[in-house]
Every structure is written in C-alpha cells, then in structure tokens.
Amino acid sequence: MKLFLSKLLLYFLLTFIFLLVLDFFVFPQNTNVMSVKNDLLKNENTEILVLGNSHTFFGINLDFIKRTTINVANKSRKLEVDYFILRKNIKDLKKLRLVVLPISSYTLFTEKVSKKEKRLYYNFYKLKEYDQGLYYNSLVFHESFKELIENALFKTTNVSKSGWIANSEVYKFDKEIINTRIGNVNESLSRKSTIKLNLNYLKQVIDLCEIHNVKLMLLLPPYHPDFYLFTNNEYDKEIKKYIKTIDLKSGNLLDSKSFNITEDIYFENVDHLNRKGAEIFSKKLAKDINQLFINE
C-alpha cells in the first residue's frame, strides 16, 4: 500500500511539474492570433500602428497602405487594453509616426476586462498590469488544453503577416441579428461611469502620442446603413458629442461616413466590413493617411 501511494505521489508530482513547464515555458510561446500580433510590435521600422477591436482587425487590410504598418487589433478589445499596449511599446517603436485607433459603438461604452482577457493579454502581450496571480494567470487550468497543444505543435494561424483577417460573407438583412449586434442602445449610453473611465484612457492615449511626437487618428469605423437606422444614429451622435469635449492636441478625427461605403456587398454584418469592403475602405483610408504625412 505504501509503495502504491509513493508511486501515485511520484506520478502526481511529475505530472504537476510537467504542467508547470508547459504553463511557464511552452504555452506562453504558442503561436496564435495574440502572439502573432505581439510579435509584430517588435518591428522597429513600424511607421503606422493600428490598435483597436474587430472594426480595425477586420476592416483595415494593410496590403493597401504602402508605409510600414502593423495591425495589432483584437476582437472585443477594450480601450484600457489599447492604452496599456501603446504605453508598453511606444518607446521601442523608434520610427512610429501615426497611431490609428477606432472609436466605435463598442469603445466608449464597454469597460470590464474579463479574467480570461487579462490572462491572454498577460501571457501573449506580456502586459504586467493584468497579472492576476499564479492560478488565474494559468493557461493550463483555464484554457482548452487541446487548443494549447495544437498551437504549440503546429504554430499556424489564419492571420496575415501584417495582422489582418476578414471573410467574404455578404450582409443579409435579419432584424433579430441586428438587434443582437446593436444591443440595448439606451442602456449602453447610460453607462456614465464607464464612459468617463474610457474617456480618461483616451486622454492618456492622446497624451502618450503627444509626448512621443506621434500623430493620432481617431477613426469612426464604417457601418451598414441599417446600423444607423436601427440605432437612430444615437451611438454616432453620442460618440461625436463626447469626442468634442476632449482636446485632441495633434490628433484628428476621421469619420468613415465620408467614404460612403453603403452597399450590402461590402459588409459581413450590420457593423463589420467583409473582405471586399475592407479593400475599398483601406484604399480610401490610405489616401487620408498619405495626406497626413504630406502635411507634416
């Protein structure tokens, strides 16, 4: 019996040590969307840095922007996280001249960074602000072990070398899906403390860019006309109202409405471009970006 327990304990210890090795030395080096994006930040020749959430992740195809540009946007990114990423990396991006940051219907009205998000940003973007301690930082205990192993072994991801991805789905009107995507507009707009907090992070982003002599483009992303219709333009009006209260300093605001991208064939859903839409949008955006550099 003692021999059995000793062997069992030894097996447990070896397994535990093996998992710790994976957790500390293997899985944080995995290849996935986040790790690929973080690796892009090591390019010291970067002139343009695209931050933000899915609106820039899917919407900006860097193949159409001639200057050295990286897209480190991730789905559901909070403004707080963008600030921490910029603060951590801006000093090392010696040639950085422009930061593009989307201010979407999501940006100012969403605050909470979940434990899962903190864990992923801690492990794959090395953001020490999201250190939650040994247990909650652990990928082994909280993420799909199968996915972690696959990412460790095969090191494949469908993100482009510049950090962009999109699909070819074409928008089809569906009132139920639209309602789900736009959410409760009035409830979102009533989150005054969240809005105040996010505006504070936005001001800190503006200050960082000013200190490091980097231009900032705040981007109001393109939406399908049905988005404006079923939100009664409330998101759009409130965002512009709040932006007016901020000193943008050397930054500027670009409203994608001016690009007049409205046809169904350019949208995946009511608030995201598809592959074809991203191409059109990116070409138009490139012209505005080039103009900024010419005006320096």
PDB file of C-alpha atoms in Angstrom:
ATOM      1  CA  MET A   1       0.000   0.000   0.000  1.00  0.00           C
ATOM      2  CA  LYS A   2       2.818   2.396   0.923  1.00  0.00           C
ATOM      3  CA  LEU A   3       4.599   1.561  -2.327  1.00  0.00           C
ATOM      4  CA  PHE A   4       1.432   2.229  -4.280  1.00  0.00           C
ATOM      5  CA  LEU A   5       0.917   5.594  -2.553  1.00  0.00           C
ATOM      6  CA  SER A   6       4.548   6.527  -3.124  1.00  0.00           C
ATOM      7  CA  LYS A   7       4.258   5.746  -6.814  1.00  0.00           C
ATOM      8  CA  LEU A   8       0.974   7.641  -7.002  1.00  0.00           C
ATOM      9  CA  LEU A   9       2.528  10.663  -5.304  1.00  0.00           C
ATOM     10  CA  LEU A  10       5.543  10.500  -7.616  1.00  0.00           C
ATOM     11  CA  TYR A  11       3.259  10.302 -10.646  1.00  0.00           C
ATOM     12  CA  PHE A  12       1.277  13.276  -9.366  1.00  0.00           C
ATOM     13  CA  LEU A  13       4.440  15.337  -8.779  1.00  0.00           C
ATOM     14  CA  LEU A  14       5.874  14.516 -12.203  1.00  0.00           C
ATOM     15  CA  THR A  15       2.574  15.402 -13.857  1.00  0.00           C
ATOM     16  CA  PHE A  16       2.371  18.636 -11.890  1.00  0.00           C
ATOM     17  CA  ILE A  17       5.956  19.586 -12.818  1.00  0.00           C
ATOM     18  CA  PHE A  18       5.254  18.743 -16.456  1.00  0.00           C
ATOM     19  CA  LEU A  19       2.175  21.008 -16.453  1.00  0.00           C
ATOM     20  CA  LEU A  20       4.138  23.815 -14.807  1.00  0.00           C
ATOM     21  CA  VAL A  21       6.809  23.577 -17.503  1.00  0.00           C
ATOM     22  CA  LEU A  22       4.101  23.795 -20.158  1.00  0.00           C
ATOM     23  CA  ASP A  23       2.397  26.689 -18.359  1.00  0.00           C
ATOM     24  CA  PHE A  24       5.518  28.794 -17.804  1.00  0.00           C
ATOM     25  CA  PHE A  25       7.815  27.943 -20.707  1.00  0.00           C
ATOM     26  CA  VAL A  26       5.848  26.374 -23.559  1.00  0.00           C
ATOM     27  CA  PHE A  27       2.281  27.667 -23.843  1.00  0.00           C
ATOM     28  CA  PRO A  28       3.154  31.399 -23.408  1.00  0.00           C
ATOM     29  CA  GLN A  29       5.308  30.957 -26.555  1.00  0.00           C
ATOM     30  CA  ASN A  30       2.412  29.476 -28.553  1.00  0.00           C
ATOM     31  CA  THR A  31       1.510  30.718 -31.996  1.00  0.00           C
ATOM     32  CA  ASN A  32      -1.982  32.208 -32.026  1.00  0.00           C
ATOM     33  CA  VAL A  33      -3.662  35.445 -33.061  1.00  0.00           C
ATOM     34  CA  MET A  34      -2.452  37.303 -29.967  1.00  0.00           C
ATOM     35  CA  SER A  35       1.135  36.076 -30.032  1.00  0.00           C
ATOM     36  CA  VAL A  36       1.429  36.898 -33.746  1.00  0.00           C
ATOM     37  CA  LYS A  37       0.166  40.412 -33.064  1.00  0.00           C
ATOM     38  CA  ASN A  38       2.563  40.899 -30.173  1.00  0.00           C
ATOM     39  CA  ASP A  39       5.463  39.740 -32.359  1.00  0.00           C
ATOM     40  CA  LEU A  40       4.539  42.437 -34.878  1.00  0.00           C
ATOM     41  CA  LEU A  41       5.276  45.034 -32.211  1.00  0.00           C
ATOM     42  CA  LYS A  42       8.948  44.045 -32.371  1.00  0.00           C
ATOM     43  CA  ASN A  43       9.287  45.594 -35.836  1.00  0.00           C
ATOM     44  CA  GLU A  44      11.312  48.736 -35.127  1.00  0.00           C
ATOM     45  CA  ASN A  45      10.638  50.030 -38.653  1.00  0.00           C
ATOM     46  CA  THR A  46       6.921  50.406 -37.975  1.00  0.00           C
ATOM     47  CA  GLU A  47       5.607  53.798 -39.091  1.00  0.00           C
ATOM     48  CA  ILE A  48       1.883  53.207 -38.530  1.00  0.00           C
ATOM     49  CA  LEU A  49       0.349  51.266 -35.648  1.00  0.00           C
ATOM     50  CA  VAL A  50      -3.282  50.142 -35.874  1.00  0.00           C
ATOM     51  CA  LEU A  51      -4.872  49.477 -32.486  1.00  0.00           C
ATOM     52  CA  GLY A  52      -8.458  48.656 -31.543  1.00  0.00           C
ATOM     53  CA  ASN A  53     -11.089  45.977 -31.782  1.00  0.00           C
ATOM     54  CA  SER A  54     -12.731  43.955 -34.561  1.00  0.00           C
ATOM     55  CA  HIS A  55     -13.578  47.076 -36.583  1.00  0.00           C
ATOM     56  CA  THR A  56      -9.908  47.625 -37.396  1.00  0.00           C
ATOM     57  CA  PHE A  57      -8.904  43.960 -37.064  1.00  0.00           C
ATOM     58  CA  PHE A  58     -11.241  43.002 -39.926  1.00  0.00           C
ATOM     59  CA  GLY A  59     -11.573  46.404 -41.595  1.00  0.00           C
ATOM     60  CA  ILE A  60      -8.022  47.534 -42.394  1.00  0.00           C
ATOM     61  CA  ASN A  61      -6.121  45.494 -44.970  1.00  0.00           C
ATOM     62  CA  LEU A  62      -2.547  46.717 -44.764  1.00  0.00           C
ATOM     63  CA  ASP A  63      -1.750  45.464 -48.267  1.00  0.00           C
ATOM     64  CA  PHE A  64      -3.196  48.761 -49.474  1.00  0.00           C
ATOM     65  CA  ILE A  65      -1.201  51.001 -47.145  1.00  0.00           C
ATOM     66  CA  LYS A  66       2.283  51.496 -48.573  1.00  0.00           C
ATOM     67  CA  ARG A  67       4.063  52.600 -45.414  1.00  0.00           C
ATOM     68  CA  THR A  68       5.307  50.049 -42.876  1.00  0.00           C
ATOM     69  CA  THR A  69       2.147  49.334 -40.898  1.00  0.00           C
ATOM     70  CA  ILE A  70       1.159  46.731 -38.321  1.00  0.00           C
ATOM     71  CA  ASN A  71      -2.356  45.825 -37.230  1.00  0.00           C
ATOM     72  CA  VAL A  72      -2.426  44.636 -33.603  1.00  0.00           C
ATOM     73  CA  ALA A  73      -6.185  44.957 -33.123  1.00  0.00           C
ATOM     74  CA  ASN A  74      -8.063  42.077 -31.490  1.00  0.00           C
ATOM     75  CA  LYS A  75     -11.744  41.223 -31.233  1.00  0.00           C
ATOM     76  CA  SER A  76     -13.562  42.829 -28.285  1.00  0.00           C
ATOM     77  CA  ARG A  77     -10.507  44.905 -27.300  1.00  0.00           C
ATOM     78  CA  LYS A  78     -11.211  47.450 -24.568  1.00  0.00           C
ATOM     79  CA  LEU A  79      -9.773  50.965 -24.736  1.00  0.00           C
ATOM     80  CA  GLU A  80      -7.947  50.333 -21.471  1.00  0.00           C
ATOM     81  CA  VAL A  81      -6.019  47.472 -23.096  1.00  0.00           C
ATOM     82  CA  ASP A  82      -5.095  49.608 -26.105  1.00  0.00           C
ATOM     83  CA  TYR A  83      -3.631  52.175 -23.745  1.00  0.00           C
ATOM     84  CA  PHE A  84      -1.541  49.582 -21.902  1.00  0.00           C
ATOM     85  CA  ILE A  85      -0.261  48.096 -25.183  1.00  0.00           C
ATOM     86  CA  LEU A  86       0.694  51.524 -26.502  1.00  0.00           C
ATOM     87  CA  ARG A  87       2.339  52.562 -23.245  1.00  0.00           C
ATOM     88  CA  LYS A  88       4.400  49.358 -23.152  1.00  0.00           C
ATOM     89  CA  ASN A  89       5.630  49.555 -26.742  1.00  0.00           C
ATOM     90  CA  ILE A  90       5.725  53.152 -27.938  1.00  0.00           C
ATOM     91  CA  LYS A  91       9.301  53.830 -26.787  1.00  0.00           C
ATOM     92  CA  ASP A  92      10.632  50.861 -28.755  1.00  0.00           C
ATOM     93  CA  LEU A  93       8.854  51.826 -31.985  1.00  0.00           C
ATOM     94  CA  LYS A  94      11.517  54.359 -32.924  1.00  0.00           C
ATOM     95  CA  LYS A  95      10.082  55.186 -36.355  1.00  0.00           C
ATOM     96  CA  LEU A  96       6.429  55.320 -35.337  1.00  0.00           C
ATOM     97  CA  ARG A  97       4.662  58.315 -36.864  1.00  0.00           C
ATOM     98  CA  LEU A  98       0.952  57.505 -36.650  1.00  0.00           C
ATOM     99  CA  VAL A  99      -1.398  55.571 -34.370  1.00  0.00           C
ATOM    100  CA  VAL A 100      -4.838  54.629 -35.714  1.00  0.00           C
ATOM    101  CA  LEU A 101      -7.432  53.999 -33.005  1.00  0.00           C
ATOM    102  CA  PRO A 102     -11.100  53.175 -33.693  1.00  0.00           C
ATOM    103  CA  ILE A 103     -13.776  54.856 -31.638  1.00  0.00           C
ATOM    104  CA  SER A 104     -16.672  52.534 -32.314  1.00  0.00           C
ATOM    105  CA  SER A 105     -20.075  51.853 -30.808  1.00  0.00           C
ATOM    106  CA  TYR A 106     -18.156  49.486 -28.525  1.00  0.00           C
ATOM    107  CA  THR A 107     -15.216  51.658 -27.459  1.00  0.00           C
ATOM    108  CA  LEU A 108     -16.640  54.228 -25.061  1.00  0.00           C
ATOM    109  CA  PHE A 109     -19.477  52.149 -23.660  1.00  0.00           C
ATOM    110  CA  THR A 110     -17.681  48.937 -22.648  1.00  0.00           C
ATOM    111  CA  GLU A 111     -15.369  48.752 -19.671  1.00  0.00           C
ATOM    112  CA  LYS A 112     -14.898  45.422 -17.942  1.00  0.00           C
ATOM    113  CA  VAL A 113     -11.828  43.412 -18.942  1.00  0.00           C
ATOM    114  CA  SER A 114     -12.654  39.810 -18.048  1.00  0.00           C
ATOM    115  CA  LYS A 115     -10.319  37.434 -16.212  1.00  0.00           C
ATOM    116  CA  LYS A 116      -9.912  35.461 -19.428  1.00  0.00           C
ATOM    117  CA  GLU A 117      -8.946  38.575 -21.399  1.00  0.00           C
ATOM    118  CA  LYS A 118      -6.487  39.596 -18.692  1.00  0.00           C
ATOM    119  CA  ARG A 119      -4.965  36.102 -18.718  1.00  0.00           C
ATOM    120  CA  LEU A 120      -4.494  36.146 -22.502  1.00  0.00           C
ATOM    121  CA  TYR A 121      -3.081  39.669 -22.598  1.00  0.00           C
ATOM    122  CA  TYR A 122      -0.775  38.844 -19.692  1.00  0.00           C
ATOM    123  CA  ASN A 123       0.591  35.715 -21.387  1.00  0.00           C
ATOM    124  CA  PHE A 124       0.681  36.779 -25.021  1.00  0.00           C
ATOM    125  CA  TYR A 125       1.120  40.561 -24.907  1.00  0.00           C
ATOM    126  CA  LYS A 126       3.188  40.429 -21.694  1.00  0.00           C
ATOM    127  CA  LEU A 127       1.032  43.108 -20.043  1.00  0.00           C
ATOM    128  CA  LYS A 128       2.080  43.070 -16.385  1.00  0.00           C
ATOM    129  CA  GLU A 129      -0.938  45.213 -15.496  1.00  0.00           C
ATOM    130  CA  TYR A 130      -3.020  42.047 -15.891  1.00  0.00           C
ATOM    131  CA  ASP A 131      -1.059  39.844 -13.525  1.00  0.00           C
ATOM    132  CA  GLN A 132      -3.807  38.003 -11.589  1.00  0.00           C
ATOM    133  CA  GLY A 133      -1.572  35.636  -9.654  1.00  0.00           C
ATOM    134  CA  LEU A 134      -0.402  32.095 -10.401  1.00  0.00           C
ATOM    135  CA  TYR A 135      -3.805  30.427 -10.603  1.00  0.00           C
ATOM    136  CA  TYR A 136      -5.727  32.946 -12.739  1.00  0.00           C
ATOM    137  CA  ASN A 137      -2.692  33.567 -14.976  1.00  0.00           C
ATOM    138  CA  SER A 138      -2.512  29.845 -15.737  1.00  0.00           C
ATOM    139  CA  LEU A 139      -3.327  28.803 -19.290  1.00  0.00           C
ATOM    140  CA  VAL A 140      -3.272  25.110 -18.346  1.00  0.00           C
ATOM    141  CA  PHE A 141      -6.050  25.436 -15.774  1.00  0.00           C
ATOM    142  CA  HIS A 142      -8.319  27.760 -17.715  1.00  0.00           C
ATOM    143  CA  GLU A 143      -7.874  27.398 -21.484  1.00  0.00           C
ATOM    144  CA  SER A 144      -8.582  24.498 -23.836  1.00  0.00           C
ATOM    145  CA  PHE A 145      -5.702  22.054 -23.372  1.00  0.00           C
ATOM    146  CA  LYS A 146      -6.320  20.622 -26.838  1.00  0.00           C
ATOM    147  CA  GLU A 147      -6.082  24.076 -28.406  1.00  0.00           C
ATOM    148  CA  LEU A 148      -2.962  24.935 -26.390  1.00  0.00           C
ATOM    149  CA  ILE A 149      -1.255  21.743 -27.572  1.00  0.00           C
ATOM    150  CA  GLU A 150      -2.262  22.335 -31.210  1.00  0.00           C
ATOM    151  CA  ASN A 151      -0.974  25.904 -31.084  1.00  0.00           C
ATOM    152  CA  ALA A 152       2.276  24.698 -29.553  1.00  0.00           C
ATOM    153  CA  LEU A 153       2.834  21.922 -32.114  1.00  0.00           C
ATOM    154  CA  PHE A 154       1.527  23.274 -35.403  1.00  0.00           C
ATOM    155  CA  LYS A 155       2.157  27.022 -34.950  1.00  0.00           C
ATOM    156  CA  THR A 156      -0.415  28.016 -37.557  1.00  0.00           C
ATOM    157  CA  THR A 157      -2.824  30.929 -37.668  1.00  0.00           C
ATOM    158  CA  ASN A 158      -5.023  32.400 -40.395  1.00  0.00           C
ATOM    159  CA  VAL A 159      -3.963  35.987 -39.607  1.00  0.00           C
ATOM    160  CA  SER A 160      -1.925  37.692 -42.345  1.00  0.00           C
ATOM    161  CA  LYS A 161       1.702  38.646 -41.768  1.00  0.00           C
ATOM    162  CA  SER A 162       0.610  42.229 -41.101  1.00  0.00           C
ATOM    163  CA  GLY A 163      -2.122  41.203 -38.630  1.00  0.00           C
ATOM    164  CA  TRP A 164      -5.264  41.356 -40.780  1.00  0.00           C
ATOM    165  CA  ILE A 165      -8.082  38.910 -41.367  1.00  0.00           C
ATOM    166  CA  ALA A 166     -11.565  39.076 -42.886  1.00  0.00           C
ATOM    167  CA  ASN A 167     -14.092  36.828 -44.591  1.00  0.00           C
ATOM    168  CA  SER A 168     -16.203  37.015 -47.726  1.00  0.00           C
ATOM    169  CA  GLU A 169     -19.691  36.723 -46.215  1.00  0.00           C
ATOM    170  CA  VAL A 170     -22.194  39.223 -47.601  1.00  0.00           C
ATOM    171  CA  TYR A 171     -24.702  41.111 -45.474  1.00  0.00           C
ATOM    172  CA  LYS A 172     -28.272  39.858 -45.366  1.00  0.00           C
ATOM    173  CA  PHE A 173     -30.969  41.721 -43.511  1.00  0.00           C
ATOM    174  CA  ASP A 174     -32.078  39.947 -40.346  1.00  0.00           C
ATOM    175  CA  LYS A 175     -33.840  42.078 -37.740  1.00  0.00           C
ATOM    176  CA  GLU A 176     -33.129  39.650 -34.899  1.00  0.00           C
ATOM    177  CA  ILE A 177     -29.406  39.550 -35.640  1.00  0.00           C
ATOM    178  CA  ILE A 178     -29.303  43.340 -35.968  1.00  0.00           C
ATOM    179  CA  ASN A 179     -30.942  43.768 -32.557  1.00  0.00           C
ATOM    180  CA  THR A 180     -28.451  41.359 -31.022  1.00  0.00           C
ATOM    181  CA  ARG A 181     -25.463  43.163 -32.539  1.00  0.00           C
ATOM    182  CA  ILE A 182     -26.510  46.709 -31.643  1.00  0.00           C
ATOM    183  CA  GLY A 183     -27.621  45.726 -28.126  1.00  0.00           C
ATOM    184  CA  ASN A 184     -29.614  47.960 -25.809  1.00  0.00           C
ATOM    185  CA  VAL A 185     -28.601  51.388 -27.062  1.00  0.00           C
ATOM    186  CA  ASN A 186     -30.205  53.370 -24.248  1.00  0.00           C
ATOM    187  CA  GLU A 187     -28.629  51.154 -21.593  1.00  0.00           C
ATOM    188  CA  SER A 188     -25.187  51.480 -23.195  1.00  0.00           C
ATOM    189  CA  LEU A 189     -25.461  55.254 -23.410  1.00  0.00           C
ATOM    190  CA  SER A 190     -26.489  55.453 -19.745  1.00  0.00           C
ATOM    191  CA  ARG A 191     -23.168  53.983 -18.507  1.00  0.00           C
ATOM    192  CA  LYS A 192     -21.797  57.338 -17.379  1.00  0.00           C
ATOM    193  CA  SER A 193     -19.037  55.978 -15.131  1.00  0.00           C
ATOM    194  CA  THR A 194     -17.857  53.630 -17.886  1.00  0.00           C
ATOM    195  CA  ILE A 195     -17.861  56.446 -20.421  1.00  0.00           C
ATOM    196  CA  LYS A 196     -15.920  58.685 -18.037  1.00  0.00           C
ATOM    197  CA  LEU A 197     -13.320  55.978 -17.429  1.00  0.00           C
ATOM    198  CA  ASN A 198     -12.875  55.278 -21.137  1.00  0.00           C
ATOM    199  CA  LEU A 199     -12.578  58.968 -21.947  1.00  0.00           C
ATOM    200  CA  ASN A 200      -9.806  59.138 -19.364  1.00  0.00           C
ATOM    201  CA  TYR A 201      -7.955  56.276 -21.095  1.00  0.00           C
ATOM    202  CA  LEU A 202      -8.482  58.037 -24.420  1.00  0.00           C
ATOM    203  CA  LYS A 203      -6.933  61.214 -23.000  1.00  0.00           C
ATOM    204  CA  GLN A 204      -3.940  59.187 -21.828  1.00  0.00           C
ATOM    205  CA  VAL A 205      -3.530  57.735 -25.332  1.00  0.00           C
ATOM    206  CA  ILE A 206      -3.618  61.284 -26.727  1.00  0.00           C
ATOM    207  CA  ASP A 207      -1.015  62.418 -24.189  1.00  0.00           C
ATOM    208  CA  LEU A 208       1.261  59.458 -24.973  1.00  0.00           C
ATOM    209  CA  CYS A 209       1.187  60.274 -28.674  1.00  0.00           C
ATOM    210  CA  GLU A 210       1.830  63.935 -27.967  1.00  0.00           C
ATOM    211  CA  ILE A 211       4.803  63.204 -25.702  1.00  0.00           C
ATOM    212  CA  HIS A 212       6.391  60.920 -28.296  1.00  0.00           C
ATOM    213  CA  ASN A 213       5.617  63.220 -31.228  1.00  0.00           C
ATOM    214  CA  VAL A 214       3.346  60.639 -32.868  1.00  0.00           C
ATOM    215  CA  LYS A 215       0.219  61.604 -34.769  1.00  0.00           C
ATOM    216  CA  LEU A 216      -3.092  60.078 -33.676  1.00  0.00           C
ATOM    217  CA  MET A 217      -6.018  59.285 -35.957  1.00  0.00           C
ATOM    218  CA  LEU A 218      -9.270  58.539 -34.157  1.00  0.00           C
ATOM    219  CA  LEU A 219     -11.338  56.517 -36.578  1.00  0.00           C
ATOM    220  CA  LEU A 220     -15.129  56.285 -36.585  1.00  0.00           C
ATOM    221  CA  PRO A 221     -15.479  52.961 -38.430  1.00  0.00           C
ATOM    222  CA  PRO A 222     -17.938  52.285 -41.242  1.00  0.00           C
ATOM    223  CA  TYR A 223     -21.299  50.672 -40.530  1.00  0.00           C
ATOM    224  CA  HIS A 224     -24.035  49.355 -42.757  1.00  0.00           C
ATOM    225  CA  PRO A 225     -26.880  51.901 -43.236  1.00  0.00           C
ATOM    226  CA  ASP A 226     -29.153  49.586 -41.215  1.00  0.00           C
ATOM    227  CA  PHE A 227     -26.916  50.125 -38.180  1.00  0.00           C
ATOM    228  CA  TYR A 228     -27.568  53.861 -38.244  1.00  0.00           C
ATOM    229  CA  LEU A 229     -31.254  53.240 -38.957  1.00  0.00           C
ATOM    230  CA  PHE A 230     -31.902  50.849 -36.080  1.00  0.00           C
ATOM    231  CA  THR A 231     -29.814  52.800 -33.571  1.00  0.00           C
ATOM    232  CA  ASN A 232     -31.457  56.034 -34.675  1.00  0.00           C
ATOM    233  CA  ASN A 233     -27.900  57.382 -35.048  1.00  0.00           C
ATOM    234  CA  GLU A 234     -27.665  57.542 -31.239  1.00  0.00           C
ATOM    235  CA  TYR A 235     -24.253  55.886 -30.952  1.00  0.00           C
ATOM    236  CA  ASP A 236     -22.881  58.122 -33.665  1.00  0.00           C
ATOM    237  CA  LYS A 237     -24.256  61.314 -32.127  1.00  0.00           C
ATOM    238  CA  GLU A 238     -23.113  60.470 -28.584  1.00  0.00           C
ATOM    239  CA  ILE A 239     -19.604  59.483 -29.647  1.00  0.00           C
ATOM    240  CA  LYS A 240     -19.135  62.713 -31.572  1.00  0.00           C
ATOM    241  CA  LYS A 241     -20.514  64.682 -28.640  1.00  0.00           C
ATOM    242  CA  TYR A 242     -18.011  63.150 -26.232  1.00  0.00           C
ATOM    243  CA  ILE A 243     -15.086  63.499 -28.625  1.00  0.00           C
ATOM    244  CA  LYS A 244     -15.813  67.222 -28.860  1.00  0.00           C
ATOM    245  CA  THR A 245     -15.206  67.531 -25.121  1.00  0.00           C
ATOM    246  CA  ILE A 246     -11.613  66.286 -25.495  1.00  0.00           C
ATOM    247  CA  ASP A 247      -8.539  68.208 -26.564  1.00  0.00           C
ATOM    248  CA  LEU A 248      -7.200  66.036 -29.381  1.00  0.00           C
ATOM    249  CA  LYS A 249      -3.969  68.074 -29.471  1.00  0.00           C
ATOM    250  CA  SER A 250      -2.154  66.958 -32.624  1.00  0.00           C
ATOM    251  CA  GLY A 251      -4.675  64.166 -33.234  1.00  0.00           C
ATOM    252  CA  ASN A 252      -7.562  64.222 -35.665  1.00  0.00           C
ATOM    253  CA  LEU A 253     -10.928  62.526 -36.120  1.00  0.00           C
ATOM    254  CA  LEU A 254     -11.825  60.686 -39.313  1.00  0.00           C
ATOM    255  CA  ASP A 255     -15.488  59.838 -39.855  1.00  0.00           C
ATOM    256  CA  SER A 256     -15.758  56.853 -42.209  1.00  0.00           C
ATOM    257  CA  LYS A 257     -19.200  58.022 -43.280  1.00  0.00           C
ATOM    258  CA  SER A 258     -17.316  60.337 -45.638  1.00  0.00           C
ATOM    259  CA  PHE A 259     -16.160  57.284 -47.608  1.00  0.00           C
ATOM    260  CA  ASN A 260     -19.779  56.472 -48.494  1.00  0.00           C
ATOM    261  CA  ILE A 261     -19.420  52.689 -48.210  1.00  0.00           C
ATOM    262  CA  THR A 262     -23.059  51.632 -48.016  1.00  0.00           C
ATOM    263  CA  GLU A 263     -23.763  48.641 -50.271  1.00  0.00           C
ATOM    264  CA  ASP A 264     -24.565  45.182 -48.876  1.00  0.00           C
ATOM    265  CA  ILE A 265     -21.740  43.563 -50.863  1.00  0.00           C
ATOM    266  CA  TYR A 266     -19.141  45.369 -48.705  1.00  0.00           C
ATOM    267  CA  PHE A 267     -20.418  44.184 -45.321  1.00  0.00           C
ATOM    268  CA  GLU A 268     -20.216  40.940 -43.397  1.00  0.00           C
ATOM    269  CA  ASN A 269     -22.890  42.050 -40.940  1.00  0.00           C
ATOM    270  CA  VAL A 270     -24.506  45.256 -39.784  1.00  0.00           C
ATOM    271  CA  ASP A 271     -21.337  46.610 -38.121  1.00  0.00           C
ATOM    272  CA  HIS A 272     -18.381  44.924 -39.871  1.00  0.00           C
ATOM    273  CA  LEU A 273     -16.907  45.053 -43.336  1.00  0.00           C
ATOM    274  CA  ASN A 274     -16.169  41.870 -45.268  1.00  0.00           C
ATOM    275  CA  ARG A 275     -13.054  41.202 -47.358  1.00  0.00           C
ATOM    276  CA  LYS A 276     -14.246  43.270 -50.313  1.00  0.00           C
ATOM    277  CA  GLY A 277     -15.377  46.100 -48.032  1.00  0.00           C
ATOM    278  CA  ALA A 278     -12.026  46.101 -46.228  1.00  0.00           C
ATOM    279  CA  GLU A 279     -10.269  46.515 -49.576  1.00  0.00           C
ATOM    280  CA  ILE A 280     -12.401  49.519 -50.532  1.00  0.00           C
ATOM    281  CA  PHE A 281     -12.133  51.038 -47.064  1.00  0.00           C
ATOM    282  CA  SER A 282      -8.369  50.500 -46.804  1.00  0.00           C
ATOM    283  CA  LYS A 283      -7.719  52.145 -50.169  1.00  0.00           C
ATOM    284  CA  LYS A 284      -9.707  55.196 -49.127  1.00  0.00           C
ATOM    285  CA  LEU A 285      -8.080  55.271 -45.701  1.00  0.00           C
ATOM    286  CA  ALA A 286      -4.609  55.076 -47.277  1.00  0.00           C
ATOM    287  CA  LYS A 287      -5.276  58.328 -49.145  1.00  0.00           C
ATOM    288  CA  ASP A 288      -6.151  60.124 -45.898  1.00  0.00           C
ATOM    289  CA  ILE A 289      -3.098  58.680 -44.177  1.00  0.00           C
ATOM    290  CA  ASN A 290      -0.817  59.753 -47.022  1.00  0.00           C
ATOM    291  CA  GLN A 291      -2.262  63.241 -46.813  1.00  0.00           C
ATOM    292  CA  LEU A 292      -1.392  63.378 -43.115  1.00  0.00           C
ATOM    293  CA  PHE A 293       2.225  62.542 -43.897  1.00  0.00           C
ATOM    294  CA  ILE A 294       2.348  65.100 -46.718  1.00  0.00           C
ATOM    295  CA  ASN A 295       1.067  67.810 -44.370  1.00  0.00           C
ATOM    296  CA  GLU A 296       3.782  67.189 -41.771  1.00  0.00           C
TER     297      GLU A 296
END
